Short mmCIF file of C-alpha atoms and ligand atoms in Angstrom, two decimals:
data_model
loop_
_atom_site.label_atom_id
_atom_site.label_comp_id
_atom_site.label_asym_id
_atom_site.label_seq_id
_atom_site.Cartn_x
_atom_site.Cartn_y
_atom_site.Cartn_z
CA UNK A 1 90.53 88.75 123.39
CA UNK A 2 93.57 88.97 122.10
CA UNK A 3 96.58 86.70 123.65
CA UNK A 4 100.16 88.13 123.82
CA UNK A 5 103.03 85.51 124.43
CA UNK A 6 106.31 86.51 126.57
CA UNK A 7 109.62 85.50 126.25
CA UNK A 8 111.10 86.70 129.82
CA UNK A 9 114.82 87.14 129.99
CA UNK A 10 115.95 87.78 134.18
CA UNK A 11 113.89 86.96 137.00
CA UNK A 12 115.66 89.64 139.26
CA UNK A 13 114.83 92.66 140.45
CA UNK A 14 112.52 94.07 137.53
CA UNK A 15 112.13 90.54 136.04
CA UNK A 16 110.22 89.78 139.42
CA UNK A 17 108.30 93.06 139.63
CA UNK A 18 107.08 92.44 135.81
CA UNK A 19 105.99 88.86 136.77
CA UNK A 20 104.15 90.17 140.25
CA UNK A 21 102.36 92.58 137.82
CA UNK A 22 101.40 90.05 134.98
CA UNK A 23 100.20 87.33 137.41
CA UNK A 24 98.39 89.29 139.85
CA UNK A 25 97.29 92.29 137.51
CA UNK A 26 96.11 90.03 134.81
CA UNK A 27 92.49 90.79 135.03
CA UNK A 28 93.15 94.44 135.37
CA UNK A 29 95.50 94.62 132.13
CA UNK A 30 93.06 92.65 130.79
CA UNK A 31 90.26 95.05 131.34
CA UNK A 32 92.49 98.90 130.24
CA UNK A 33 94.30 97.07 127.54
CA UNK A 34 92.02 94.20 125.57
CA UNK A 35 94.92 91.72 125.76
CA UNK A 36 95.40 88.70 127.67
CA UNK A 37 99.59 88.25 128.42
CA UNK A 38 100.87 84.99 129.23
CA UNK A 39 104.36 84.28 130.10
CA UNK A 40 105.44 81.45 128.09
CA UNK A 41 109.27 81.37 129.16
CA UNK A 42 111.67 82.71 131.65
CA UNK A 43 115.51 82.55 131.22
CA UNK A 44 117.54 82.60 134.44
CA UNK A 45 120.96 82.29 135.27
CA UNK A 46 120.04 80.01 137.89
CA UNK A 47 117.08 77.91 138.10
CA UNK A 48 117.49 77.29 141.58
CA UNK A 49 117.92 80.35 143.43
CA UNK A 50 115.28 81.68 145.85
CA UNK A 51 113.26 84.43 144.64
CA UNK A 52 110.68 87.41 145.43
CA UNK A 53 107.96 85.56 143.65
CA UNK A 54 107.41 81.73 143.48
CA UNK A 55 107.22 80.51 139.67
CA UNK A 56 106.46 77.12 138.37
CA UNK A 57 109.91 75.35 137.90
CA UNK A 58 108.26 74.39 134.37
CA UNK A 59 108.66 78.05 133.03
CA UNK A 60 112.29 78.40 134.08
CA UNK A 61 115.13 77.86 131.96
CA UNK A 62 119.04 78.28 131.50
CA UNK A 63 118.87 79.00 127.88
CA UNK A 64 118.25 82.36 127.28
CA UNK A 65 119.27 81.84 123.95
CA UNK A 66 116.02 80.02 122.92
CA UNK A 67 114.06 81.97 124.91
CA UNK A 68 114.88 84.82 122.84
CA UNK A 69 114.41 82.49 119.32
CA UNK A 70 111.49 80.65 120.67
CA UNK A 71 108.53 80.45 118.65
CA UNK A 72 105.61 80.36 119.93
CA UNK A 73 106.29 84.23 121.75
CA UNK A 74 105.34 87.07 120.38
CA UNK A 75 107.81 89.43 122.14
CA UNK A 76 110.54 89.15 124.37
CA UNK A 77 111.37 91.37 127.48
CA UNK A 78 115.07 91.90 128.38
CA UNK A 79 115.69 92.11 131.73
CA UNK A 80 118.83 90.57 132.10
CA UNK A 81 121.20 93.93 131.99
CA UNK A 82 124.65 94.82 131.06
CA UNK A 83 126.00 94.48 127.11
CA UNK A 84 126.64 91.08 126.60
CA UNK A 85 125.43 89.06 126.42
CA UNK A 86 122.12 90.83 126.73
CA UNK A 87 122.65 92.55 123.03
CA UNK A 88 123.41 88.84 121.78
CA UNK A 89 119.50 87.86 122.89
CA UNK A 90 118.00 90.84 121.84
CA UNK A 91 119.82 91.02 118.36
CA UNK A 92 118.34 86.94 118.04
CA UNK A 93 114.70 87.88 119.27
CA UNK A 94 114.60 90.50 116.73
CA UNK A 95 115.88 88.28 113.74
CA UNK A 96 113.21 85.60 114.85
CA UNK A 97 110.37 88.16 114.19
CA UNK A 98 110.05 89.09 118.24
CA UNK A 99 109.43 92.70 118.83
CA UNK A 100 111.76 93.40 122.13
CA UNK A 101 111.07 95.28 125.36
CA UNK A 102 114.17 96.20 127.54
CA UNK A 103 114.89 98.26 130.97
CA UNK A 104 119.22 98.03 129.48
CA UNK A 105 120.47 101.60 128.93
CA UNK A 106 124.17 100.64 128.94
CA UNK A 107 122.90 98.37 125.32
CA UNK A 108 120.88 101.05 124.25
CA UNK A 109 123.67 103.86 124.98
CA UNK A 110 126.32 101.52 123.99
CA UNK A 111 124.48 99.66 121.31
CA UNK A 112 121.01 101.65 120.40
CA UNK A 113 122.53 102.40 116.30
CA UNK A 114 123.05 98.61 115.85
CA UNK A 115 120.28 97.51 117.95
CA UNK A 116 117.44 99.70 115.66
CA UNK A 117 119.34 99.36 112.89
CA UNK A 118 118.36 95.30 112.82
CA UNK A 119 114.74 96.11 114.27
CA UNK A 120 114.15 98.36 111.33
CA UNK A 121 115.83 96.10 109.25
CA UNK A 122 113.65 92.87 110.17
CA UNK A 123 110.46 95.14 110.80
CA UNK A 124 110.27 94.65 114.52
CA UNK A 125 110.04 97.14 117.24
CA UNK A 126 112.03 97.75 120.47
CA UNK A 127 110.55 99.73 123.57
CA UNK A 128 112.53 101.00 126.58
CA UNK A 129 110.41 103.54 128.64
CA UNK A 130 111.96 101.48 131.65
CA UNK A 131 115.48 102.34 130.44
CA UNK A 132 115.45 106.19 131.93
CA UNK A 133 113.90 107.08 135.29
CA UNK A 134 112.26 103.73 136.29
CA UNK A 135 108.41 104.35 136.70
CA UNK A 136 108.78 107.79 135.27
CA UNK A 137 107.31 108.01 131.94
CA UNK A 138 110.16 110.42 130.35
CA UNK A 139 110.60 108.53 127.23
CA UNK A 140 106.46 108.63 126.30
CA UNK A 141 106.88 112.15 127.44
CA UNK A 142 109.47 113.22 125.29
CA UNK A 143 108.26 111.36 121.95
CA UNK A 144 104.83 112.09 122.13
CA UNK A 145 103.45 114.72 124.51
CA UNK A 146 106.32 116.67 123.90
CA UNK A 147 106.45 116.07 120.06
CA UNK A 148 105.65 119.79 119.16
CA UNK A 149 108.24 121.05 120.78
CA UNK A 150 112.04 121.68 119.79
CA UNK A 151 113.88 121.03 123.20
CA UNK A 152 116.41 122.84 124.58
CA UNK A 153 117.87 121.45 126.98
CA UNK A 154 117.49 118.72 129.52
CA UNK A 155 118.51 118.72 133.33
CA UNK A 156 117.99 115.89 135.15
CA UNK A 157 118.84 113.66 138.16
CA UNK A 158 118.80 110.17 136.87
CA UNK A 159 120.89 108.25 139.45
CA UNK A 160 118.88 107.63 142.87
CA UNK A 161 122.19 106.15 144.55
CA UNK A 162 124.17 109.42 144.32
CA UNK A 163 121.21 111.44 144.77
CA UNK A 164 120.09 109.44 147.61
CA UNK A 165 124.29 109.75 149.48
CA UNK A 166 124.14 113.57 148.54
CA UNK A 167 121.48 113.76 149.97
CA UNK A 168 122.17 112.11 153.22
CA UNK A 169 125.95 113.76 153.19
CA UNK A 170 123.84 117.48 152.90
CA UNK A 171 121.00 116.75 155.86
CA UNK A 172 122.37 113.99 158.05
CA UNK A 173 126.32 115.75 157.57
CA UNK A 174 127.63 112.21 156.82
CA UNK A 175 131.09 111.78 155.05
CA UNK A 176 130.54 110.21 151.81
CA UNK A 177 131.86 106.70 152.10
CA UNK A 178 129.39 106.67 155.61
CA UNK A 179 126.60 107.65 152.72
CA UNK A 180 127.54 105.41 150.64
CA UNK A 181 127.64 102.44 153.52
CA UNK A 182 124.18 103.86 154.57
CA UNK A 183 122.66 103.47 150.89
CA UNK A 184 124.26 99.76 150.38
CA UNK A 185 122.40 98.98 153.53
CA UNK A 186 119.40 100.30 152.91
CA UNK A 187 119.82 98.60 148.91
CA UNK A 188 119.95 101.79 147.18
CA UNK A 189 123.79 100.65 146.29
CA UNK A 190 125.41 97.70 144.68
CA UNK A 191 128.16 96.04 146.49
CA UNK A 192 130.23 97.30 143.66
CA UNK A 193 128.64 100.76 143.17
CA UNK A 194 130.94 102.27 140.82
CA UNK A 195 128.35 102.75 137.66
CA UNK A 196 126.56 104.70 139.61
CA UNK A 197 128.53 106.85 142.00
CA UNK A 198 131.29 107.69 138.68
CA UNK A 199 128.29 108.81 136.80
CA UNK A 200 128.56 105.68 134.06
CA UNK A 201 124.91 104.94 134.95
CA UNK A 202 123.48 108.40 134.66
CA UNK A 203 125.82 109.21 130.87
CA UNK A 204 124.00 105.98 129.61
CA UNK A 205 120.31 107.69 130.69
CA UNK A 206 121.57 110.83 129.10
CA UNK A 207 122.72 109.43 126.27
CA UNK A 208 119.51 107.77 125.63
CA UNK A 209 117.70 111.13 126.60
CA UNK A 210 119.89 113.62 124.60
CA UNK A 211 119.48 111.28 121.37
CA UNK A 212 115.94 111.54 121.90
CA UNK A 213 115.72 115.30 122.33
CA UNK A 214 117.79 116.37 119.90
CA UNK A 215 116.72 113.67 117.16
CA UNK A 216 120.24 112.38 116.23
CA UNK A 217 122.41 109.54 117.95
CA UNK A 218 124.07 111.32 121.22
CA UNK A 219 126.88 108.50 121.90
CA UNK A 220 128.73 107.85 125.56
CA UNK A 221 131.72 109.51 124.02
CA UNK A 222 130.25 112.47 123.58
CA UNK A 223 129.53 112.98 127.27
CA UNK A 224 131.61 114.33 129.87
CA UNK A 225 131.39 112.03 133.19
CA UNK A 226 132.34 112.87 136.69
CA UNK A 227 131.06 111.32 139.29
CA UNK A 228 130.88 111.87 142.86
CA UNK A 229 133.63 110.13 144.81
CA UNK A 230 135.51 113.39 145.83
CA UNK A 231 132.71 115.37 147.00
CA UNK A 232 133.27 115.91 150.74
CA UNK A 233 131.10 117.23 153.65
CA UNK A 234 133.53 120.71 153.02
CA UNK A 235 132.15 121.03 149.83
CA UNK A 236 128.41 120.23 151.27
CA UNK A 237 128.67 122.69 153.90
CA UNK A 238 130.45 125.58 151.46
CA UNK A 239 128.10 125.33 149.01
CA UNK A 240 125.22 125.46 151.66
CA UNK A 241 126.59 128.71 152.92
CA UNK A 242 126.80 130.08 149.95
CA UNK A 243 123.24 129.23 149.51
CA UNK A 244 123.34 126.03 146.99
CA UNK A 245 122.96 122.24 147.37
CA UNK A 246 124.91 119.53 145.46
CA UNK A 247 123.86 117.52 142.64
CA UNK A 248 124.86 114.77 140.50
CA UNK A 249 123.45 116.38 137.20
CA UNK A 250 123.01 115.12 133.68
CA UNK A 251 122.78 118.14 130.91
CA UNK A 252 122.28 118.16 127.63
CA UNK A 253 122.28 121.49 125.57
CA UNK A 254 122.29 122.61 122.53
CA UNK A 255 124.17 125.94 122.19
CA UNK A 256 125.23 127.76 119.07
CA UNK A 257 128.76 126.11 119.54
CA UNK A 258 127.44 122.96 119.20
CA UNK A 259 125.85 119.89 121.79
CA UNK A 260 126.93 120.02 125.13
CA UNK A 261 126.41 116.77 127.18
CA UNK A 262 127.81 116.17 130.20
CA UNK A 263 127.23 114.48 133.94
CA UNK A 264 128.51 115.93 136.60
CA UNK A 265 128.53 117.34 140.53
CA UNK A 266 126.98 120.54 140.54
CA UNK A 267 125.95 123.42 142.82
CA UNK A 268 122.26 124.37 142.17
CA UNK A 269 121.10 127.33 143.67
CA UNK A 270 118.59 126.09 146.40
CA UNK A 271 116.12 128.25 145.16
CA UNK A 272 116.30 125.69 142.02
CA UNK A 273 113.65 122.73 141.77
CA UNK A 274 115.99 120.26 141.15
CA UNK A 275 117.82 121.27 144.51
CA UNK A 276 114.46 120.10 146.37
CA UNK A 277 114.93 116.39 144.51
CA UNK A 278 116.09 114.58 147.46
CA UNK A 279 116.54 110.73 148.25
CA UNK A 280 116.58 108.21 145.65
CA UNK A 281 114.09 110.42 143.70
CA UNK A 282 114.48 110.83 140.39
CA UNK A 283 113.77 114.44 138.60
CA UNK A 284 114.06 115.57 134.71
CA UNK A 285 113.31 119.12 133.69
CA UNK A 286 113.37 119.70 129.86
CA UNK A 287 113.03 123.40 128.63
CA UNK A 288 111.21 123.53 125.05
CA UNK A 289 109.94 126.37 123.00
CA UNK A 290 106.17 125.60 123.43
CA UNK A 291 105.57 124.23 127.00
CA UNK A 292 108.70 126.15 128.94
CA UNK A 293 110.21 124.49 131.49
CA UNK A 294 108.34 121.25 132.47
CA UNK A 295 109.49 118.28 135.23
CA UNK A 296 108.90 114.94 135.32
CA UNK A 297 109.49 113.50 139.13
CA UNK A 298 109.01 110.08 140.82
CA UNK A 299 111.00 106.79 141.58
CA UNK A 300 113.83 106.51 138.58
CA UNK A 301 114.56 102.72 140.02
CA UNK A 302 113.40 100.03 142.27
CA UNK A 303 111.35 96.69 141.40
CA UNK A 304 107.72 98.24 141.31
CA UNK A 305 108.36 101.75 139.47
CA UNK A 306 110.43 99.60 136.66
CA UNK A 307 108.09 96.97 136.40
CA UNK A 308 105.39 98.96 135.81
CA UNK A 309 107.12 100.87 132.97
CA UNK A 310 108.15 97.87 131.73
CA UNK A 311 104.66 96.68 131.33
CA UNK A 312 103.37 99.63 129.71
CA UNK A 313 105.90 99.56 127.05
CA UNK A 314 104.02 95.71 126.71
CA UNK A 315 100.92 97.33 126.76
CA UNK A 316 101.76 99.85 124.03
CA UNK A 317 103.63 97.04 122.45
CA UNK A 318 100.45 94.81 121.95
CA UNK A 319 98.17 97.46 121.17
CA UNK A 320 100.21 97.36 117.95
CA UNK A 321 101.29 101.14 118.70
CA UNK A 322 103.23 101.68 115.04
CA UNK A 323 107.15 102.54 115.85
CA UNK A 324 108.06 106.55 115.79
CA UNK A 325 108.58 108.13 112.44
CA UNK A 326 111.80 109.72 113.79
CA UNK A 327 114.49 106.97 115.56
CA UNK A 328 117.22 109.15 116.18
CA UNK A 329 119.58 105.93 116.40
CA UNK A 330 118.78 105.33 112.61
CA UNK A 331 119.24 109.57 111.69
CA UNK A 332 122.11 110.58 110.10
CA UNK A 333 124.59 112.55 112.55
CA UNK A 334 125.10 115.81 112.15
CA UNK A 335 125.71 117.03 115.62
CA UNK A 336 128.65 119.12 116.66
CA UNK A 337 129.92 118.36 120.12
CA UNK A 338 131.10 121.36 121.87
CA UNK A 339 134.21 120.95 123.37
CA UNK A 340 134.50 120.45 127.53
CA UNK A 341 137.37 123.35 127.49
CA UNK A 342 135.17 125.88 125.44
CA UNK A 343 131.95 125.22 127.95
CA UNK A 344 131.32 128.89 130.12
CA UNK A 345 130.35 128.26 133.40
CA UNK A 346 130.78 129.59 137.37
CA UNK A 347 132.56 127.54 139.17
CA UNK A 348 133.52 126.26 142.94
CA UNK A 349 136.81 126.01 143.82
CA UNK A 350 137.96 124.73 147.60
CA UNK A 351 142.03 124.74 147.71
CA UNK A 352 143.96 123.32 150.87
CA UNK A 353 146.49 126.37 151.45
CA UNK A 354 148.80 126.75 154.35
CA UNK A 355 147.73 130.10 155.83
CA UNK A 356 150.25 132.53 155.45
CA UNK A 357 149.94 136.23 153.98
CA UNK A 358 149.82 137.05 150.11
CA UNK A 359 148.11 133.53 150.01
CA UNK A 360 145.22 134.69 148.97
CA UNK A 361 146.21 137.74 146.23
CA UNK A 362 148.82 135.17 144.82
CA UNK A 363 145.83 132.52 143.84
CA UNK A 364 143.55 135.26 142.87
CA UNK A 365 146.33 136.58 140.94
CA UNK A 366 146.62 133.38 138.73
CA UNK A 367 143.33 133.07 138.02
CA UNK A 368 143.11 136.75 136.58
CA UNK A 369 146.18 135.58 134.65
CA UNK A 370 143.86 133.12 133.01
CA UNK A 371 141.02 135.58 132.54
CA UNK A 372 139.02 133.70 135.56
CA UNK A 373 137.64 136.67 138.07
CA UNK A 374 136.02 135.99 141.62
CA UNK A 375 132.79 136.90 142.75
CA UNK A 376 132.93 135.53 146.26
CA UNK A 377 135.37 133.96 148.96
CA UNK A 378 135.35 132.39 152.09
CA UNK A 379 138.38 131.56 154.26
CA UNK A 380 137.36 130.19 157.97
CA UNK A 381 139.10 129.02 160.88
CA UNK A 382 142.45 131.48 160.71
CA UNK A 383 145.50 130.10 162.13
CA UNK A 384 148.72 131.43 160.48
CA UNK A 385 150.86 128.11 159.34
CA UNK A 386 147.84 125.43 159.75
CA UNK A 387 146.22 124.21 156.11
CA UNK A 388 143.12 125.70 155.82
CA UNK A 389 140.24 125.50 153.38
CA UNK A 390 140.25 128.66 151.12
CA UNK A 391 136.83 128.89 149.15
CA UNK A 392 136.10 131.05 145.39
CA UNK A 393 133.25 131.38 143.46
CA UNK A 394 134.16 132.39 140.09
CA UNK A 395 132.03 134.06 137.64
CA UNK A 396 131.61 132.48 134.41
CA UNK A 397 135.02 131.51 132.89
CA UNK A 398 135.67 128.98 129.89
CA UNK A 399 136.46 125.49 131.56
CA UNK A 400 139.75 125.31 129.31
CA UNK A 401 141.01 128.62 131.61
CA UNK A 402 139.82 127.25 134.71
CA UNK A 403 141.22 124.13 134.75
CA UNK A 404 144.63 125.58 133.74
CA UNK A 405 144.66 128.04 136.19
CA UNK A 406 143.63 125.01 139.04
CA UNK A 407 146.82 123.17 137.41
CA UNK A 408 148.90 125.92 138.11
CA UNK A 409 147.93 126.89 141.62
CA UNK A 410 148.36 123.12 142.64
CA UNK A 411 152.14 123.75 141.81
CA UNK A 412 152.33 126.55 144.58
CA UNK A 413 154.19 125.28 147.50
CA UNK A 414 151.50 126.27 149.98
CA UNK A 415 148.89 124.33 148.37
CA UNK A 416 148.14 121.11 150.31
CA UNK A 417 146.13 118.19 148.66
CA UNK A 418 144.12 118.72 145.07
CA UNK A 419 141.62 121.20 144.42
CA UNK A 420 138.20 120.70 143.96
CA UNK A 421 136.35 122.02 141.04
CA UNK A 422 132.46 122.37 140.71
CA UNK A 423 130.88 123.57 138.45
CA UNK A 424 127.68 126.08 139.53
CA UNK A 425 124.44 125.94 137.51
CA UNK A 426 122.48 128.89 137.22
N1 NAP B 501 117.13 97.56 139.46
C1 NAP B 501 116.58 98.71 139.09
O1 NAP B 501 116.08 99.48 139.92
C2 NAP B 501 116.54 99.09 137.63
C3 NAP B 501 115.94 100.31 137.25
C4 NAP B 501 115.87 100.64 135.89
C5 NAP B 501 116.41 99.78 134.95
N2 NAP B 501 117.01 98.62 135.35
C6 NAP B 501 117.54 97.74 134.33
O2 NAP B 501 116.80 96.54 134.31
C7 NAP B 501 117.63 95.46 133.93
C8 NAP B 501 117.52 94.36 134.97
O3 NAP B 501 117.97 94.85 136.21
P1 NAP B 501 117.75 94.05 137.57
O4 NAP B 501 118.05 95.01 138.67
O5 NAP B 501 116.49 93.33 137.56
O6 NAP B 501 118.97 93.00 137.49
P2 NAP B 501 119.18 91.69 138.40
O7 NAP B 501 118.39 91.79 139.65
O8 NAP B 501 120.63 91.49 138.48
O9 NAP B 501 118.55 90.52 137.50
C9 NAP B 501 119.17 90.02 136.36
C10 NAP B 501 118.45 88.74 135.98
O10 NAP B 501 119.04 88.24 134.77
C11 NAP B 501 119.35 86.85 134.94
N3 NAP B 501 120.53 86.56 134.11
C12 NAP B 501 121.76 87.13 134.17
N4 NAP B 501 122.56 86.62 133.21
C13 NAP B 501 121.81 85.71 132.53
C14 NAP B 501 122.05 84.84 131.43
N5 NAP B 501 123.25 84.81 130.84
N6 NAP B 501 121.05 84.06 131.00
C15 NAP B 501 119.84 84.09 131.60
N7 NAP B 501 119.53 84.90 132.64
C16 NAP B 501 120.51 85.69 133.10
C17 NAP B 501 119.62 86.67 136.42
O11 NAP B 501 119.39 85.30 136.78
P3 NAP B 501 119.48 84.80 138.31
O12 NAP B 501 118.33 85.47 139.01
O13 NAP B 501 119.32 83.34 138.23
O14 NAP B 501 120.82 85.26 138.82
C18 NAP B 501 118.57 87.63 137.02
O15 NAP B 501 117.34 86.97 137.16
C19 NAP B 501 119.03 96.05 133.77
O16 NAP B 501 119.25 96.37 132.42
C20 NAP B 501 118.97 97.32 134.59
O17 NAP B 501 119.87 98.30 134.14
C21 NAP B 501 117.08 98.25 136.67
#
């Protein structure tokens, strides 16, 4: 049978879930795949430390370094996250003749040119189905069931923290920091969960994704990123009256104009299938010109769901599956990026006015100034002189006019606070 060495960089999170499988699955991979895998090192940061699975103390080591040059493996998996100096072991393990398997999309979105660019140039290959949507096979998906297709577009909800405090903030009515508290309790969050709730984590998947769909090198600069930090239970409740849920979203389109690639909060029409991805569920919906619309859903993070993407990429890898034809991070770029102002959308708007008369026809007046018209408006709990909330859906307007026209009305005296701005997905 034939024998497949591992380098394993990280013993955390996925680093444990890949060990669980290889130890305790080995008979089973044995039997699907033909290959026997051995783990023949395992980098940590510390040796020490108390973990999910007990490992001989033999197999661990500090340096990660030689783990990566070592020998006697034939590949190396990266699970040690973050740039550097993750990109440092995997550039080594791919000049030492190791073919590489990593779960990093900040590298790859930050790196992926450079990174395939020395795996094509030393002949070695580098798999990352774990990189987007955990134990969802999007990447296989896209390359190769998908590969008669010319995509379209790509929706998806990548990030299972925000989904996960939208979601709670939408059925349980919680403010968002109480979501947020809620999720770092129950370990959907980091301590520090910025990546994920400013939408860093979910421009790296769609950067990843967007290359891959539309066969050239999407970079992180190319994508607009909000995240979710100002959405409030106002805007949750709104947008449910006016019949939509909220959404961290990751698009990627190609229009005449150009790419557009963004991540953002968005109102989705309830009626939508993404609006019914709820929890730390991950969902991707890619429109192409053979199969339609088609979604891939299921658990975009967590130890087992990673792990077991992880190891398929290891499966694939030792089956001697040849590297695509097409590596979009080693195309030549031709994309246009279409610029954020000259994107058509509807949008949300929530302003904090003082109630008073003419409130209303002077900020509906400034947006027909700036060519923006309004398709629907709520304005509750009347008190003349109180700040109240003062709802518009717009119907589509160029983002450039929108966002001047917001400027603008933030100037009048009885506006209280910043507006909000969502954009609505139809
Ligand atoms: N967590 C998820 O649900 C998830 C989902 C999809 C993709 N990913 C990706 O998978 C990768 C791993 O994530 P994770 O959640 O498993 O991270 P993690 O729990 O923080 O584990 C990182 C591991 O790397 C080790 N490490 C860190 N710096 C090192 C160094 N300089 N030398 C040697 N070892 C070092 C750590 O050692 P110690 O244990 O000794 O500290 C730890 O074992 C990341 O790229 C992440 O983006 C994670």
């Amino acid at each position: 049978m034939k024998k497949i060495k591992i380098g394993l960089l990280g013993l955390g999170q996925i680093g444990s879930g890949v060990y669980r499988i290889l130890t305790r699955k080995k008979s089973l991979l044995q039997k699907k795949s033909g290959v026997s895998f051995e783990i023949e090192k395992i980098a940590v940061k510390s040796p020490g430390k108390k973990r999910a699975v007990s490992v001989p103390s033999k197999l661990l080591t500090r340096d990660a370094m030689s783990v990566a040059k070592n020998g006697r493996a034939d590949c190396v998996i990266e699970l040690v996250g973050g740039v550097r100096p993750a990109k440092d072991f995997v550039l080594a393990a791919l000049k030492s003749g190791k073919d590489v398997i990593t779960a990093n999309k900040a590298l790859l979105a930050e790196c992926g040119e450079e990174i395939f660019k020395i795996a094509s140039r030393y002949g070695r290959r580098v798999f990352f189905e774990a990189s987007v949507g955990g134990g969802i096979p999007v990447i296989k998906a896209l390359r190769e069931g998908l590969v008669a297709n010319e995509i379209q577009s790509v929706l998806g909800i990548i990030n299972g923290t925000s989904n996960y405090i939208l979601t709670r903030m939408t059925h349980d009515y919680l403010e968002f920091g109480q979501a947020l508290a809620q999720a770092q309790r129950e370990g959907y969050a980091e301590p520090d969960p910025s990546l994920d709730i400013d939408g860093i984590d979910s421009a790296h998947k769609l950067a990843i994704l967007a290359s891959l769909a539309f066969e050239e090198p999407v970079r992180l600069r190319d994508i607009a990123c909000e995240g979710i930090r100002a959405i409030d239970q106002n805007d949750i409740s709104f947008a449910n009256q006016f019949g939509y849920s909220i959404k961290l979203l990751a698009i990627a389109k190609k229009t005449a104009e150009g790419l557009e690639a963004r991540v953002q909060p968005t109102l989705l029409s309830k009626d939508h299938i993404l609006s019914k991805v709820d929890g730390a569920y991950n969902a991707i919906l890619f429109r192409a010109d053979e199969v339609g619309d088609m979604l891939l859903y299921g658990k975009g993070a967590g130890s087992k769901p990673t792990a077991s993407a992880v190891v398929s990429d290891l499966v694939d890898m030792a089956q001697g599956r040849p590297d695509k034809k097409t590596n979009p991070w080693l195309t030549k770029r031709r994309l246009k990026i279409k610029s954020g102002s000259s994107i058509q959308s509807r949008y949300y708007l929530r302003f904090s006015v003082i109630d008073k008369p003419k409130v209303l026809a002077r900020i509906s007046g400034i947006l027909g100034d700036h060519g923006v018209s309004i398709s629907d408006v709520i304005q509750t709990e009347r008190k003349v002189g109180n700040v109240v909330p003062l709802i518009m859906l717009t119907h589509h307007a160029g983002e450039g006019a929108v966002q001047d026209a917001v400027k603008t009305i933030d100037r009048l005296p009885v506006i209280k606070g910043k507006s909000h701005r969502i954009r609505i997905e139809d």
